Amino acid sequence: MARTAGTFGSVEQMASGQWRARYSHQGKRWTAPEPFSTAKLARGYLGSVKFAIESGTWLPPEKAHPQIPNEPKPVPTVAEFAESWITKRESGAIGTRKMKPRTAAEYRRLLKSTVPDSIAKLPVDQVTAQQIRDWYDGLCAAKRPTQTSRAYAFLKTVFTQAMPEHMGELAYITVNPCQVGGAGRHVEPAVKPDDDPQPENIEALATAIGPKYAAAVYLGAWCALRWGEVSALRRRDLDLTRKVVYVRHGAVWLTGKGVQVADPKTAAGVRTVAIPGHIIPDLKAHMDSMASNDPNAYLFPSRDPSKPVSESSFQHHWEKAREKAGLPKYRFHWLRHAGATWAGQTGATIAELQARLGHTTPAAAMRYQHAAKKRDREIADRMAKLAKPKKKK
């Protein structure tokens, strides 16, 4: 920051390129309520304050402050600007397509739960790179890497929206204060050997959870579906003759609205997944047991059959079954990991894994292909142990 001092007060240039005016009076340090576009305007403000003090008409900045020509318009706080951006994206006013409700809800959650008032209530152009770094270090200390990377990426995006490339001459900042290298990227840790899923684990879990949700376990594992995809399935989405499941929607939980069924976040999420033949009888048994034959009936309905079961309701059954099956504290997503790993072990290419899993990029699919290669090495090593040692000549 460039900083200059005069006979009364001082002015300093912020990362945004604007200027902040400060002065001391009555034993306190005061800051102009709004930044200035030039150092000259900031010094002019200080001159007006000095005159007010000397004439006995001075008031604290929050009550009244001298107005000078061309003083910039108030800049929104980080929270205000972020909410405005989210709202505009939701409505489709900006961007190439409307923001999904689940994404908007997640951004609002991150804004409320991870961004402190010391940043959220500051004008967008007054946040410094050091403040962002301190905030990020604090998030890292909590040891929640996934949330930390998401929160940082979100806030960096918000500040990017306030820059010239998005706002032109109306931009609030010219430099993004989010400058922590690699902070918005989180790479999932390699799967530990002890976490390698086994088919017998899935069978034990399906048996323990009972006929009401056994099919959900099979679909999550053997078709590698996400929970939101499984819970949004309807009768018409299962074609047992062709042995495929049509993934067309996803169920999400929105605060204040409950379970909502919407289109997948990306085009890659809409897909047709082949069903391994050995679970067809289990899926048929589930469909035969359903109360409704309506093609639009949910496979796993809530008490209100017009809505799918919520994740929290299912979680109650999941936890009891997991403990009964003697499995660690795995989440439903572990089933998807299992199915993806097995698909990789069959020799599926990255493109094939990407299509089956509904990924938009090959990065995630590559993780499962690498896991499969590691597993193949272990299998080969075990086979070698079974072979009889060759006789020395």
mmCIF file of C-alpha atoms in Angstrom:
data_model
loop_
_atom_site.group_PDB
_atom_site.id
_atom_site.type_symbol
_atom_site.label_atom_id
_atom_site.label_comp_id
_atom_site.label_asym_id
_atom_site.label_seq_id
_atom_site.Cartn_x
_atom_site.Cartn_y
_atom_site.Cartn_z
ATOM 1 C CA MET A 1 0.000 0.000 0.000
ATOM 2 C CA ALA A 2 1.244 3.465 -0.891
ATOM 3 C CA ARG A 3 0.987 5.761 2.092
ATOM 4 C CA THR A 4 1.490 9.502 2.451
ATOM 5 C CA ALA A 5 1.298 11.738 5.485
ATOM 6 C CA GLY A 6 0.451 15.419 5.622
ATOM 7 C CA THR A 7 0.274 18.057 8.311
ATOM 8 C CA PHE A 8 -3.107 16.636 9.314
ATOM 9 C CA GLY A 9 -3.996 12.968 8.958
ATOM 10 C CA SER A 10 -2.739 10.532 6.352
ATOM 11 C CA VAL A 11 -3.933 8.876 3.170
ATOM 12 C CA GLU A 12 -3.046 5.399 1.884
ATOM 13 C CA GLN A 13 -3.746 3.536 -1.311
ATOM 14 C CA MET A 14 -5.517 0.180 -0.933
ATOM 15 C CA ALA A 15 -5.306 -2.958 -3.065
ATOM 16 C CA SER A 16 -8.376 -1.763 -4.956
ATOM 17 C CA GLY A 17 -6.461 1.275 -6.191
ATOM 18 C CA GLN A 18 -8.633 3.662 -4.178
ATOM 19 C CA TRP A 19 -7.457 5.861 -1.319
ATOM 20 C CA ARG A 20 -8.353 5.779 2.370
ATOM 21 C CA ALA A 21 -8.145 8.863 4.602
ATOM 22 C CA ARG A 22 -7.404 8.672 8.345
ATOM 23 C CA TYR A 23 -6.816 11.180 11.105
ATOM 24 C CA SER A 24 -6.529 11.453 14.887
ATOM 25 C CA HIS A 25 -8.880 13.495 17.067
ATOM 26 C CA GLN A 26 -9.985 13.351 20.710
ATOM 27 C CA GLY A 27 -7.546 10.525 21.396
ATOM 28 C CA LYS A 28 -9.009 8.243 18.728
ATOM 29 C CA ARG A 29 -8.080 7.179 15.224
ATOM 30 C CA TRP A 30 -10.819 7.984 12.691
ATOM 31 C CA THR A 31 -11.266 6.677 9.149
ATOM 32 C CA ALA A 32 -13.281 8.305 6.383
ATOM 33 C CA PRO A 33 -16.540 6.364 5.950
ATOM 34 C CA GLU A 34 -15.872 5.856 2.236
ATOM 35 C CA PRO A 35 -12.728 5.528 0.073
ATOM 36 C CA PHE A 36 -11.696 8.039 -2.585
ATOM 37 C CA SER A 37 -10.767 7.576 -6.224
ATOM 38 C CA THR A 38 -7.674 9.802 -5.950
ATOM 39 C CA ALA A 39 -5.205 10.897 -3.279
ATOM 40 C CA LYS A 40 -6.160 14.497 -4.009
ATOM 41 C CA LEU A 41 -9.801 13.870 -3.056
ATOM 42 C CA ALA A 42 -8.697 12.072 0.112
ATOM 43 C CA ARG A 43 -6.519 15.028 1.137
ATOM 44 C CA GLY A 44 -9.387 17.377 0.331
ATOM 45 C CA TYR A 45 -11.566 15.418 2.714
ATOM 46 C CA LEU A 46 -8.940 15.740 5.457
ATOM 47 C CA GLY A 47 -8.808 19.479 4.845
ATOM 48 C CA SER A 48 -12.579 19.697 5.338
ATOM 49 C CA VAL A 49 -12.338 17.675 8.548
ATOM 50 C CA LYS A 50 -9.528 19.893 9.853
ATOM 51 C CA PHE A 51 -11.646 22.985 9.204
ATOM 52 C CA ALA A 52 -14.645 21.397 10.974
ATOM 53 C CA ILE A 53 -12.523 20.594 14.031
ATOM 54 C CA GLU A 54 -11.088 24.095 14.209
ATOM 55 C CA SER A 55 -14.511 25.714 13.780
ATOM 56 C CA GLY A 56 -16.132 23.487 16.404
ATOM 57 C CA THR A 57 -18.567 21.868 13.949
ATOM 58 C CA TRP A 58 -16.883 18.468 13.733
ATOM 59 C CA LEU A 59 -18.985 15.321 14.183
ATOM 60 C CA PRO A 60 -17.887 11.662 14.192
ATOM 61 C CA PRO A 61 -17.819 10.176 10.660
ATOM 62 C CA GLU A 62 -20.740 7.816 11.368
ATOM 63 C CA LYS A 63 -22.972 10.795 12.182
ATOM 64 C CA ALA A 64 -21.878 13.269 9.565
ATOM 65 C CA HIS A 65 -18.882 13.899 7.384
ATOM 66 C CA PRO A 66 -17.849 16.688 5.028
ATOM 67 C CA GLN A 67 -18.999 16.059 1.462
ATOM 68 C CA ILE A 68 -16.668 16.887 -1.384
ATOM 69 C CA PRO A 69 -17.227 16.841 -5.148
ATOM 70 C CA ASN A 70 -16.863 13.562 -7.041
ATOM 71 C CA GLU A 71 -16.751 11.459 -3.899
ATOM 72 C CA PRO A 72 -17.301 7.828 -4.994
ATOM 73 C CA LYS A 73 -20.612 6.091 -4.407
ATOM 74 C CA PRO A 74 -20.856 3.718 -1.441
ATOM 75 C CA VAL A 75 -19.240 0.352 -2.120
ATOM 76 C CA PRO A 76 -21.211 -2.744 -1.029
ATOM 77 C CA THR A 77 -19.857 -4.991 1.663
ATOM 78 C CA VAL A 78 -18.493 -8.390 0.761
ATOM 79 C CA ALA A 79 -21.668 -10.040 2.084
ATOM 80 C CA GLU A 80 -23.926 -7.650 0.171
ATOM 81 C CA PHE A 81 -22.004 -8.056 -3.061
ATOM 82 C CA ALA A 82 -21.862 -11.851 -2.723
ATOM 83 C CA GLU A 83 -25.610 -12.102 -2.094
ATOM 84 C CA SER A 84 -26.319 -9.815 -5.042
ATOM 85 C CA TRP A 85 -24.160 -11.961 -7.313
ATOM 86 C CA ILE A 86 -25.780 -15.216 -6.142
ATOM 87 C CA THR A 87 -29.269 -13.771 -6.649
ATOM 88 C CA LYS A 88 -28.426 -12.590 -10.167
ATOM 89 C CA ARG A 89 -26.971 -15.983 -11.059
ATOM 90 C CA GLU A 90 -30.061 -17.726 -9.687
ATOM 91 C CA SER A 91 -32.349 -15.618 -11.864
ATOM 92 C CA GLY A 92 -30.157 -15.963 -14.942
ATOM 93 C CA ALA A 93 -29.571 -12.210 -15.115
ATOM 94 C CA ILE A 94 -25.844 -12.905 -15.492
ATOM 95 C CA GLY A 95 -23.886 -15.950 -16.588
ATOM 96 C CA THR A 96 -24.514 -18.432 -19.377
ATOM 97 C CA ARG A 97 -27.104 -20.394 -17.392
ATOM 98 C CA LYS A 98 -29.037 -20.158 -14.140
ATOM 99 C CA MET A 99 -27.276 -21.243 -10.986
ATOM 100 C CA LYS A 100 -28.707 -24.469 -9.530
ATOM 101 C CA PRO A 101 -30.658 -24.033 -6.255
ATOM 102 C CA ARG A 102 -28.318 -26.451 -4.457
ATOM 103 C CA THR A 103 -25.274 -24.460 -5.575
ATOM 104 C CA ALA A 104 -26.840 -21.181 -4.468
ATOM 105 C CA ALA A 105 -27.734 -22.701 -1.100
ATOM 106 C CA GLU A 106 -24.186 -24.012 -0.672
ATOM 107 C CA TYR A 107 -22.678 -20.612 -1.497
ATOM 108 C CA ARG A 108 -24.951 -18.921 1.038
ATOM 109 C CA ARG A 109 -23.980 -21.533 3.615
ATOM 110 C CA LEU A 110 -20.288 -20.920 2.975
ATOM 111 C CA LEU A 111 -20.791 -17.155 3.193
ATOM 112 C CA LYS A 112 -22.606 -17.455 6.511
ATOM 113 C CA SER A 113 -20.543 -20.196 8.157
ATOM 114 C CA THR A 114 -16.986 -19.608 6.944
ATOM 115 C CA VAL A 115 -16.598 -15.896 6.180
ATOM 116 C CA PRO A 116 -16.288 -13.885 9.435
ATOM 117 C CA ASP A 117 -17.833 -10.454 9.946
ATOM 118 C CA SER A 118 -14.342 -8.954 9.893
ATOM 119 C CA ILE A 119 -14.398 -9.646 6.152
ATOM 120 C CA ALA A 120 -18.092 -10.011 5.317
ATOM 121 C CA LYS A 121 -19.001 -6.567 6.663
ATOM 122 C CA LEU A 122 -16.096 -4.752 5.017
ATOM 123 C CA PRO A 123 -16.631 -2.890 1.739
ATOM 124 C CA VAL A 124 -15.419 -5.032 -1.152
ATOM 125 C CA ASP A 125 -12.598 -2.621 -1.947
ATOM 126 C CA GLN A 126 -11.199 -2.494 1.584
ATOM 127 C CA VAL A 127 -10.319 -6.164 2.058
ATOM 128 C CA THR A 128 -6.571 -6.776 1.956
ATOM 129 C CA ALA A 129 -4.583 -9.794 0.807
ATOM 130 C CA GLN A 130 -3.226 -10.217 4.347
ATOM 131 C CA GLN A 131 -6.746 -10.407 5.778
ATOM 132 C CA ILE A 132 -7.595 -13.132 3.279
ATOM 133 C CA ARG A 133 -4.404 -15.040 4.087
ATOM 134 C CA ASP A 134 -5.108 -14.858 7.836
ATOM 135 C CA TRP A 135 -8.672 -16.056 7.235
ATOM 136 C CA TYR A 136 -7.456 -18.935 5.076
ATOM 137 C CA ASP A 137 -4.867 -19.975 7.667
ATOM 138 C CA GLY A 138 -7.644 -20.073 10.245
ATOM 139 C CA LEU A 139 -9.732 -22.356 8.041
ATOM 140 C CA CYS A 140 -6.764 -24.649 7.498
ATOM 141 C CA ALA A 141 -6.293 -24.944 11.254
ATOM 142 C CA ALA A 142 -9.788 -26.446 11.507
ATOM 143 C CA LYS A 143 -8.539 -29.381 9.389
ATOM 144 C CA ARG A 144 -11.531 -29.526 7.073
ATOM 145 C CA PRO A 145 -9.708 -29.396 3.721
ATOM 146 C CA THR A 146 -12.715 -29.877 1.463
ATOM 147 C CA GLN A 147 -14.731 -27.071 3.051
ATOM 148 C CA THR A 148 -11.643 -24.863 3.229
ATOM 149 C CA SER A 149 -10.951 -25.187 -0.491
ATOM 150 C CA ARG A 150 -14.607 -24.616 -1.375
ATOM 151 C CA ALA A 151 -14.880 -21.549 0.843
ATOM 152 C CA TYR A 152 -11.716 -20.023 -0.589
ATOM 153 C CA ALA A 153 -12.728 -20.756 -4.182
ATOM 154 C CA PHE A 154 -16.146 -19.198 -3.538
ATOM 155 C CA LEU A 155 -14.736 -16.009 -2.021
ATOM 156 C CA LYS A 156 -12.142 -15.689 -4.776
ATOM 157 C CA THR A 157 -14.942 -15.943 -7.334
ATOM 158 C CA VAL A 158 -16.917 -13.232 -5.532
ATOM 159 C CA PHE A 159 -13.975 -10.820 -5.656
ATOM 160 C CA THR A 160 -13.360 -11.711 -9.295
ATOM 161 C CA GLN A 161 -16.911 -10.578 -10.076
ATOM 162 C CA ALA A 162 -16.033 -7.132 -8.690
ATOM 163 C CA MET A 163 -13.154 -6.655 -11.136
ATOM 164 C CA PRO A 164 -13.049 -4.852 -14.521
ATOM 165 C CA GLU A 165 -13.388 -8.036 -16.576
ATOM 166 C CA HIS A 166 -16.914 -8.403 -15.173
ATOM 167 C CA MET A 167 -17.914 -4.849 -14.239
ATOM 168 C CA GLY A 168 -15.907 -2.718 -16.639
ATOM 169 C CA GLU A 169 -15.542 0.899 -15.523
ATOM 170 C CA LEU A 170 -17.910 0.262 -12.600
ATOM 171 C CA ALA A 171 -15.489 -2.245 -11.050
ATOM 172 C CA TYR A 172 -14.878 -1.925 -7.325
ATOM 173 C CA ILE A 173 -11.388 -3.459 -7.356
ATOM 174 C CA THR A 174 -8.562 -3.993 -9.821
ATOM 175 C CA VAL A 175 -6.616 -6.556 -7.765
ATOM 176 C CA ASN A 176 -8.155 -9.695 -6.253
ATOM 177 C CA PRO A 177 -7.133 -9.967 -2.567
ATOM 178 C CA CYS A 178 -7.409 -13.782 -2.759
ATOM 179 C CA GLN A 179 -3.814 -14.530 -3.672
ATOM 180 C CA VAL A 180 -3.023 -17.754 -1.789
ATOM 181 C CA GLY A 181 -1.555 -20.082 -4.400
ATOM 182 C CA GLY A 182 -3.469 -23.337 -4.877
ATOM 183 C CA ALA A 183 -5.840 -22.599 -2.001
ATOM 184 C CA GLY A 184 -9.007 -23.234 -4.014
ATOM 185 C CA ARG A 185 -7.950 -26.696 -5.140
ATOM 186 C CA HIS A 186 -8.325 -29.773 -2.954
ATOM 187 C CA VAL A 187 -7.045 -33.147 -4.065
ATOM 188 C CA GLU A 188 -8.735 -36.115 -2.432
ATOM 189 C CA PRO A 189 -6.230 -38.221 -0.505
ATOM 190 C CA ALA A 190 -5.355 -41.612 -1.917
ATOM 191 C CA VAL A 191 -7.623 -44.398 -0.718
ATOM 192 C CA LYS A 192 -6.010 -46.439 2.025
ATOM 193 C CA PRO A 193 -5.703 -50.191 1.410
ATOM 194 C CA ASP A 194 -7.915 -50.844 4.441
ATOM 195 C CA ASP A 195 -10.665 -48.799 2.772
ATOM 196 C CA ASP A 196 -10.723 -50.910 -0.405
ATOM 197 C CA PRO A 197 -14.354 -52.016 -0.776
ATOM 198 C CA GLN A 198 -15.220 -55.681 -1.077
ATOM 199 C CA PRO A 199 -18.416 -57.162 -2.598
ATOM 200 C CA GLU A 200 -19.133 -59.041 0.611
ATOM 201 C CA ASN A 201 -19.253 -55.691 2.472
ATOM 202 C CA ILE A 202 -22.012 -54.499 0.150
ATOM 203 C CA GLU A 203 -23.978 -57.721 0.543
ATOM 204 C CA ALA A 204 -23.705 -57.533 4.330
ATOM 205 C CA LEU A 205 -24.876 -53.917 4.303
ATOM 206 C CA ALA A 206 -27.831 -54.650 1.993
ATOM 207 C CA THR A 207 -28.901 -57.550 4.188
ATOM 208 C CA ALA A 208 -28.586 -55.478 7.352
ATOM 209 C CA ILE A 209 -30.554 -52.503 6.015
ATOM 210 C CA GLY A 210 -33.496 -54.687 4.975
ATOM 211 C CA PRO A 211 -35.730 -54.921 1.878
ATOM 212 C CA LYS A 212 -36.945 -51.314 2.086
ATOM 213 C CA TYR A 213 -33.547 -49.856 1.160
ATOM 214 C CA ALA A 214 -31.445 -52.827 -0.006
ATOM 215 C CA ALA A 215 -31.988 -51.767 -3.625
ATOM 216 C CA ALA A 216 -30.613 -48.311 -2.794
ATOM 217 C CA VAL A 217 -27.426 -49.936 -1.505
ATOM 218 C CA TYR A 218 -27.062 -52.045 -4.655
ATOM 219 C CA LEU A 219 -27.654 -49.083 -6.971
ATOM 220 C CA GLY A 220 -25.208 -46.916 -5.041
ATOM 221 C CA ALA A 221 -22.499 -49.573 -5.216
ATOM 222 C CA TRP A 222 -22.894 -51.541 -8.428
ATOM 223 C CA CYS A 223 -24.075 -48.571 -10.543
ATOM 224 C CA ALA A 224 -21.861 -46.044 -8.700
ATOM 225 C CA LEU A 225 -24.695 -43.551 -8.225
ATOM 226 C CA ARG A 226 -24.679 -40.559 -5.899
ATOM 227 C CA TRP A 227 -27.187 -40.431 -3.049
ATOM 228 C CA GLY A 228 -29.083 -37.571 -4.684
ATOM 229 C CA GLU A 229 -29.350 -39.607 -7.890
ATOM 230 C CA VAL A 230 -30.564 -42.749 -6.122
ATOM 231 C CA SER A 231 -33.187 -40.942 -4.057
ATOM 232 C CA ALA A 232 -34.580 -39.147 -7.135
ATOM 233 C CA LEU A 233 -35.150 -42.367 -9.101
ATOM 234 C CA ARG A 234 -38.694 -43.238 -10.188
ATOM 235 C CA ARG A 235 -40.096 -46.532 -11.488
ATOM 236 C CA ARG A 236 -39.738 -45.354 -15.075
ATOM 237 C CA ASP A 237 -36.007 -44.788 -14.547
ATOM 238 C CA LEU A 238 -35.322 -48.530 -14.175
ATOM 239 C CA ASP A 239 -35.497 -50.656 -17.321
ATOM 240 C CA LEU A 240 -34.782 -54.154 -16.069
ATOM 241 C CA THR A 241 -35.327 -55.678 -19.501
ATOM 242 C CA ARG A 242 -32.529 -53.608 -21.013
ATOM 243 C CA LYS A 243 -30.652 -53.703 -17.686
ATOM 244 C CA VAL A 244 -30.128 -49.947 -17.478
ATOM 245 C CA VAL A 245 -30.933 -47.120 -15.083
ATOM 246 C CA TYR A 246 -31.675 -43.668 -16.460
ATOM 247 C CA VAL A 247 -30.176 -40.915 -14.325
ATOM 248 C CA ARG A 248 -32.249 -37.832 -15.138
ATOM 249 C CA HIS A 249 -32.541 -35.909 -11.865
ATOM 250 C CA GLY A 250 -31.002 -35.402 -8.464
ATOM 251 C CA ALA A 251 -32.620 -34.768 -5.087
ATOM 252 C CA VAL A 252 -31.210 -32.009 -2.902
ATOM 253 C CA TRP A 253 -32.085 -30.566 0.488
ATOM 254 C CA LEU A 254 -32.681 -26.822 0.547
ATOM 255 C CA THR A 255 -33.036 -24.921 3.818
ATOM 256 C CA GLY A 256 -36.612 -23.815 4.275
ATOM 257 C CA LYS A 257 -37.826 -25.863 1.303
ATOM 258 C CA GLY A 258 -36.987 -29.451 2.211
ATOM 259 C CA VAL A 259 -36.201 -32.085 -0.414
ATOM 260 C CA GLN A 260 -36.253 -30.723 -3.957
ATOM 261 C CA VAL A 261 -35.797 -32.709 -7.173
ATOM 262 C CA ALA A 262 -33.933 -30.880 -9.924
ATOM 263 C CA ASP A 263 -31.829 -31.455 -13.020
ATOM 264 C CA PRO A 264 -28.221 -32.541 -12.427
ATOM 265 C CA LYS A 265 -25.695 -29.716 -11.994
ATOM 266 C CA THR A 266 -23.974 -30.595 -15.269
ATOM 267 C CA ALA A 267 -24.937 -32.189 -18.574
ATOM 268 C CA ALA A 268 -22.592 -35.088 -17.769
ATOM 269 C CA GLY A 269 -24.836 -35.957 -14.829
ATOM 270 C CA VAL A 270 -27.648 -36.998 -17.181
ATOM 271 C CA ARG A 271 -26.708 -40.484 -18.325
ATOM 272 C CA THR A 272 -27.724 -44.095 -18.860
ATOM 273 C CA VAL A 273 -25.896 -46.566 -16.626
ATOM 274 C CA ALA A 274 -25.746 -50.294 -17.337
ATOM 275 C CA ILE A 275 -26.852 -52.465 -14.403
ATOM 276 C CA PRO A 276 -24.744 -55.530 -13.526
ATOM 277 C CA GLY A 277 -26.950 -58.558 -14.110
ATOM 278 C CA HIS A 278 -26.512 -60.126 -10.684
ATOM 279 C CA ILE A 279 -28.556 -57.397 -8.928
ATOM 280 C CA ILE A 280 -31.481 -57.433 -11.389
ATOM 281 C CA PRO A 281 -33.468 -59.923 -9.220
ATOM 282 C CA ASP A 282 -33.012 -57.664 -6.181
ATOM 283 C CA LEU A 283 -34.199 -54.593 -8.094
ATOM 284 C CA LYS A 284 -37.180 -56.513 -9.501
ATOM 285 C CA ALA A 285 -38.107 -57.672 -6.010
ATOM 286 C CA HIS A 286 -38.026 -54.075 -4.811
ATOM 287 C CA MET A 287 -40.242 -52.847 -7.645
ATOM 288 C CA ASP A 288 -42.702 -55.703 -7.073
ATOM 289 C CA SER A 289 -42.974 -54.732 -3.403
ATOM 290 C CA MET A 290 -43.752 -51.080 -4.108
ATOM 291 C CA ALA A 291 -47.168 -49.766 -3.148
ATOM 292 C CA SER A 292 -47.602 -47.898 -6.433
ATOM 293 C CA ASN A 293 -47.247 -49.042 -10.039
ATOM 294 C CA ASP A 294 -47.275 -45.448 -11.269
ATOM 295 C CA PRO A 295 -44.251 -44.939 -13.572
ATOM 296 C CA ASN A 296 -43.614 -41.627 -11.785
ATOM 297 C CA ALA A 297 -43.627 -43.163 -8.305
ATOM 298 C CA TYR A 298 -40.371 -42.727 -6.407
ATOM 299 C CA LEU A 299 -38.430 -45.941 -5.792
ATOM 300 C CA PHE A 300 -37.649 -44.735 -2.277
ATOM 301 C CA PRO A 301 -40.495 -42.440 -1.186
ATOM 302 C CA SER A 302 -40.877 -40.537 2.045
ATOM 303 C CA ARG A 303 -43.992 -40.802 4.187
ATOM 304 C CA ASP A 304 -45.457 -38.426 1.647
ATOM 305 C CA PRO A 305 -45.252 -40.592 -1.507
ATOM 306 C CA SER A 306 -45.105 -37.481 -3.686
ATOM 307 C CA LYS A 307 -41.606 -36.792 -2.350
ATOM 308 C CA PRO A 308 -38.439 -38.904 -2.175
ATOM 309 C CA VAL A 309 -37.000 -39.942 1.165
ATOM 310 C CA SER A 310 -34.713 -37.322 2.677
ATOM 311 C CA GLU A 311 -31.067 -38.070 3.327
ATOM 312 C CA SER A 312 -31.530 -37.518 7.062
ATOM 313 C CA SER A 313 -34.334 -40.097 7.214
ATOM 314 C CA PHE A 314 -32.335 -42.624 5.222
ATOM 315 C CA GLN A 315 -29.256 -41.947 7.337
ATOM 316 C CA HIS A 316 -31.025 -43.368 10.391
ATOM 317 C CA HIS A 317 -31.426 -46.733 8.639
ATOM 318 C CA TRP A 318 -27.939 -46.512 7.146
ATOM 319 C CA GLU A 319 -26.186 -46.070 10.488
ATOM 320 C CA LYS A 320 -28.006 -48.982 12.110
ATOM 321 C CA ALA A 321 -27.212 -51.230 9.143
ATOM 322 C CA ARG A 322 -23.589 -50.121 8.993
ATOM 323 C CA GLU A 323 -23.049 -50.987 12.649
ATOM 324 C CA LYS A 324 -24.852 -54.300 12.245
ATOM 325 C CA ALA A 325 -22.640 -55.166 9.259
ATOM 326 C CA GLY A 326 -19.546 -54.276 11.287
ATOM 327 C CA LEU A 327 -18.376 -51.561 8.902
ATOM 328 C CA PRO A 328 -16.483 -48.345 9.800
ATOM 329 C CA LYS A 329 -18.212 -44.967 9.709
ATOM 330 C CA TYR A 330 -18.634 -44.908 5.967
ATOM 331 C CA ARG A 331 -21.031 -42.526 4.255
ATOM 332 C CA PHE A 332 -23.331 -43.481 1.387
ATOM 333 C CA HIS A 333 -20.762 -42.030 -1.015
ATOM 334 C CA TRP A 334 -18.487 -44.932 -0.074
ATOM 335 C CA LEU A 335 -20.782 -47.143 -2.178
ATOM 336 C CA ARG A 336 -20.100 -44.985 -5.227
ATOM 337 C CA HIS A 337 -16.390 -45.241 -4.495
ATOM 338 C CA ALA A 338 -16.782 -49.024 -4.406
ATOM 339 C CA GLY A 339 -18.544 -49.185 -7.763
ATOM 340 C CA ALA A 340 -16.072 -46.823 -9.390
ATOM 341 C CA THR A 341 -13.122 -48.836 -8.088
ATOM 342 C CA TRP A 342 -14.546 -52.113 -9.356
ATOM 343 C CA ALA A 343 -15.262 -50.580 -12.754
ATOM 344 C CA GLY A 344 -11.653 -49.444 -12.873
ATOM 345 C CA GLN A 345 -10.464 -52.948 -11.994
ATOM 346 C CA THR A 346 -12.268 -54.376 -15.021
ATOM 347 C CA GLY A 347 -9.994 -52.336 -17.261
ATOM 348 C CA ALA A 348 -12.388 -49.478 -18.055
ATOM 349 C CA THR A 349 -10.735 -46.522 -19.761
ATOM 350 C CA ILE A 350 -10.765 -43.035 -18.269
ATOM 351 C CA ALA A 351 -13.398 -41.959 -20.800
ATOM 352 C CA GLU A 352 -15.578 -44.966 -19.933
ATOM 353 C CA LEU A 353 -15.278 -44.302 -16.207
ATOM 354 C CA GLN A 354 -16.019 -40.624 -16.766
ATOM 355 C CA ALA A 355 -19.213 -41.454 -18.673
ATOM 356 C CA ARG A 356 -20.384 -44.063 -16.154
ATOM 357 C CA LEU A 357 -19.765 -41.820 -13.156
ATOM 358 C CA GLY A 358 -21.128 -38.644 -14.741
ATOM 359 C CA HIS A 359 -17.927 -36.651 -14.267
ATOM 360 C CA THR A 360 -17.297 -33.492 -16.283
ATOM 361 C CA THR A 361 -13.512 -33.900 -16.206
ATOM 362 C CA PRO A 362 -11.263 -36.980 -16.316
ATOM 363 C CA ALA A 363 -9.438 -36.072 -13.087
ATOM 364 C CA ALA A 364 -11.763 -37.965 -10.731
ATOM 365 C CA ALA A 365 -12.038 -40.964 -13.049
ATOM 366 C CA MET A 366 -8.244 -41.167 -13.157
ATOM 367 C CA ARG A 367 -8.159 -41.678 -9.377
ATOM 368 C CA TYR A 368 -10.178 -44.870 -9.721
ATOM 369 C CA GLN A 369 -8.117 -46.103 -12.650
ATOM 370 C CA HIS A 370 -4.963 -45.593 -10.584
ATOM 371 C CA ALA A 371 -6.572 -47.437 -7.660
ATOM 372 C CA ALA A 372 -7.399 -50.294 -10.025
ATOM 373 C CA LYS A 373 -3.795 -50.517 -11.216
ATOM 374 C CA LYS A 374 -2.612 -50.676 -7.624
ATOM 375 C CA ARG A 375 -5.110 -53.434 -6.888
ATOM 376 C CA ASP A 376 -3.968 -55.352 -9.987
ATOM 377 C CA ARG A 377 -0.398 -55.243 -8.676
ATOM 378 C CA GLU A 378 -1.564 -56.674 -5.350
ATOM 379 C CA ILE A 379 -3.444 -59.456 -7.131
ATOM 380 C CA ALA A 380 -0.363 -60.335 -9.191
ATOM 381 C CA ASP A 381 1.784 -60.447 -6.061
ATOM 382 C CA ARG A 382 -0.672 -62.811 -4.363
ATOM 383 C CA MET A 383 -0.724 -65.041 -7.453
ATOM 384 C CA ALA A 384 3.056 -65.232 -7.347
ATOM 385 C CA LYS A 385 2.909 -66.522 -3.782
ATOM 386 C CA LEU A 386 0.622 -69.347 -4.887
ATOM 387 C CA ALA A 387 3.069 -70.560 -7.500
ATOM 388 C CA LYS A 388 5.520 -73.279 -6.539
ATOM 389 C CA PRO A 389 9.141 -72.110 -6.342
ATOM 390 C CA LYS A 390 11.175 -73.116 -9.383
ATOM 391 C CA LYS A 391 13.857 -75.711 -8.776
ATOM 392 C CA LYS A 392 17.362 -74.397 -9.088
ATOM 393 C CA LYS A 393 19.331 -75.958 -11.908
#
